[in-house]
């Protein structure tokens, strides 16, 4: 899954619950974080880690692979909703939405 794939799960809490189910994410964890694997880019694979494993580190490394913090996935719904009007008015594709979110995460978050 890349960021463009993840965007569809950020539209609402109900959509986010589907992500938890499909990826078998631990809903008992205090927080689950999305990280970009290898580099911070739109094509990067997005991986999920519970806070208990990563302590909300901005960058960490496992077996020589770096992972870059994107956001706590529950917060991802809030971030998406911030841009919802822009997305609707601009008729963004999923890829366009992902690019806009990444731009925000890199420059403003």
CSV table of C-alpha atoms in Angstrom, one decimal:
chain,number,residue,atom,x,y,z
A,1,UNK,CA,0.0,0.0,0.0
A,2,UNK,CA,1.3,3.5,-0.9
A,3,UNK,CA,-0.1,6.9,0.2
A,4,UNK,CA,-2.5,7.0,-2.7
A,5,UNK,CA,-3.9,3.7,-1.6
A,6,UNK,CA,-4.1,4.9,2.0
A,7,UNK,CA,-6.1,8.0,1.2
A,8,UNK,CA,-9.4,6.2,0.7
A,9,UNK,CA,-9.2,5.0,4.3
A,10,UNK,CA,-8.8,8.5,5.7
A,11,UNK,CA,-12.2,9.8,4.5
A,12,UNK,CA,-14.0,8.8,7.7
A,13,UNK,CA,-13.7,6.9,11.0
A,14,UNK,CA,-15.8,4.1,9.3
A,15,UNK,CA,-13.3,3.9,6.5
A,16,UNK,CA,-10.4,3.8,8.9
A,17,UNK,CA,-12.0,0.9,10.7
A,18,UNK,CA,-11.9,-1.0,7.4
A,19,UNK,CA,-8.1,-0.4,7.3
A,20,UNK,CA,-7.7,-1.8,10.9
A,21,UNK,CA,-9.6,-4.9,9.8
A,22,UNK,CA,-7.9,-5.4,6.4
A,23,UNK,CA,-4.4,-4.9,7.9
A,24,UNK,CA,-5.1,-6.6,11.2
A,25,UNK,CA,-4.0,-3.6,13.1
A,26,UNK,CA,-4.0,-3.8,16.9
A,27,UNK,CA,-7.1,-1.7,17.9
A,28,UNK,CA,-5.9,-2.1,21.5
A,29,UNK,CA,-2.8,-0.1,20.9
A,30,UNK,CA,-2.7,3.4,22.2
A,31,UNK,CA,-1.8,4.7,18.7
A,32,UNK,CA,-0.9,3.3,15.3
A,33,UNK,CA,1.5,5.3,13.1
A,34,UNK,CA,1.9,5.3,9.4
A,35,UNK,CA,5.5,5.3,8.1
A,36,UNK,CA,7.0,5.6,4.6
A,37,UNK,CA,9.4,2.8,3.9
A,38,UNK,CA,12.8,3.7,2.5
A,39,UNK,CA,12.1,7.3,1.6
A,40,UNK,CA,9.5,10.0,2.0
A,41,UNK,CA,7.8,9.9,-1.4
A,42,UNK,CA,4.4,9.3,-2.9
A,43,UNK,CA,5.5,5.9,-4.2
A,44,UNK,CA,6.9,4.6,-0.9
A,45,UNK,CA,5.3,1.7,0.7
A,46,UNK,CA,3.3,2.7,3.8
A,47,UNK,CA,3.8,0.5,6.9
A,48,UNK,CA,2.0,0.6,10.2
A,49,UNK,CA,3.6,0.3,13.6
A,50,UNK,CA,2.1,0.6,17.1
A,51,UNK,CA,3.5,3.3,19.3
A,52,UNK,CA,4.7,0.6,21.7
A,53,UNK,CA,7.3,-0.4,19.0
A,54,UNK,CA,8.4,3.0,17.6
A,55,UNK,CA,7.8,5.6,20.4
A,56,UNK,CA,6.6,8.0,17.7
A,57,UNK,CA,10.2,8.4,16.3
A,58,UNK,CA,10.4,10.6,13.2
A,59,UNK,CA,12.8,8.2,11.6
A,60,UNK,CA,13.9,4.7,12.7
A,61,UNK,CA,15.7,1.8,11.1
A,62,UNK,CA,15.0,-1.9,10.9
A,63,UNK,CA,17.6,-4.2,9.3
A,64,UNK,CA,19.1,-1.4,7.3
A,65,UNK,CA,15.8,0.0,6.0
A,66,UNK,CA,14.7,3.5,7.2
A,67,UNK,CA,11.1,4.4,8.0
A,68,UNK,CA,9.9,8.0,7.9
A,69,UNK,CA,7.0,9.1,10.1
A,70,UNK,CA,3.9,10.3,8.2
A,71,UNK,CA,1.1,10.5,10.9
A,72,UNK,CA,-0.8,8.7,13.6
A,73,UNK,CA,-3.6,7.1,11.5
A,74,UNK,CA,-6.4,8.3,13.6
A,75,UNK,CA,-5.1,11.8,13.1
A,76,UNK,CA,-5.0,11.1,9.3
A,77,UNK,CA,-8.8,11.3,9.2
A,78,UNK,CA,-8.5,14.8,10.7
A,79,UNK,CA,-5.8,15.8,8.2
A,80,UNK,CA,-8.0,14.5,5.3
A,81,UNK,CA,-11.0,16.4,6.6
A,82,UNK,CA,-9.0,19.6,6.7
A,83,UNK,CA,-8.6,19.3,2.9
A,84,UNK,CA,-12.0,17.8,2.1
A,85,UNK,CA,-13.5,21.0,0.6
A,86,UNK,CA,-10.3,21.6,-1.5
A,87,UNK,CA,-10.5,18.0,-2.7
A,88,UNK,CA,-14.1,18.3,-3.7
A,89,UNK,CA,-13.8,21.6,-5.4
A,90,UNK,CA,-10.6,20.7,-7.2
A,91,UNK,CA,-11.9,17.3,-8.3
A,92,UNK,CA,-8.7,15.6,-7.1
A,93,UNK,CA,-7.8,12.0,-8.0
A,94,UNK,CA,-6.6,9.6,-5.2
A,95,UNK,CA,-3.1,10.3,-6.4
A,96,UNK,CA,-3.7,14.0,-6.3
A,97,UNK,CA,-5.1,13.8,-2.8
A,98,UNK,CA,-2.0,11.8,-1.7
A,99,UNK,CA,0.3,14.4,-3.3
A,100,UNK,CA,-1.5,17.2,-1.5
A,101,UNK,CA,-1.3,15.4,1.9
A,102,UNK,CA,2.4,14.6,1.4
A,103,UNK,CA,3.0,18.2,0.6
A,104,UNK,CA,1.3,19.2,3.8
A,105,UNK,CA,3.1,16.6,5.9
A,106,UNK,CA,6.5,17.6,4.6
A,107,UNK,CA,6.0,21.4,4.6
A,108,UNK,CA,3.4,22.3,7.2
A,109,UNK,CA,2.8,19.5,9.7
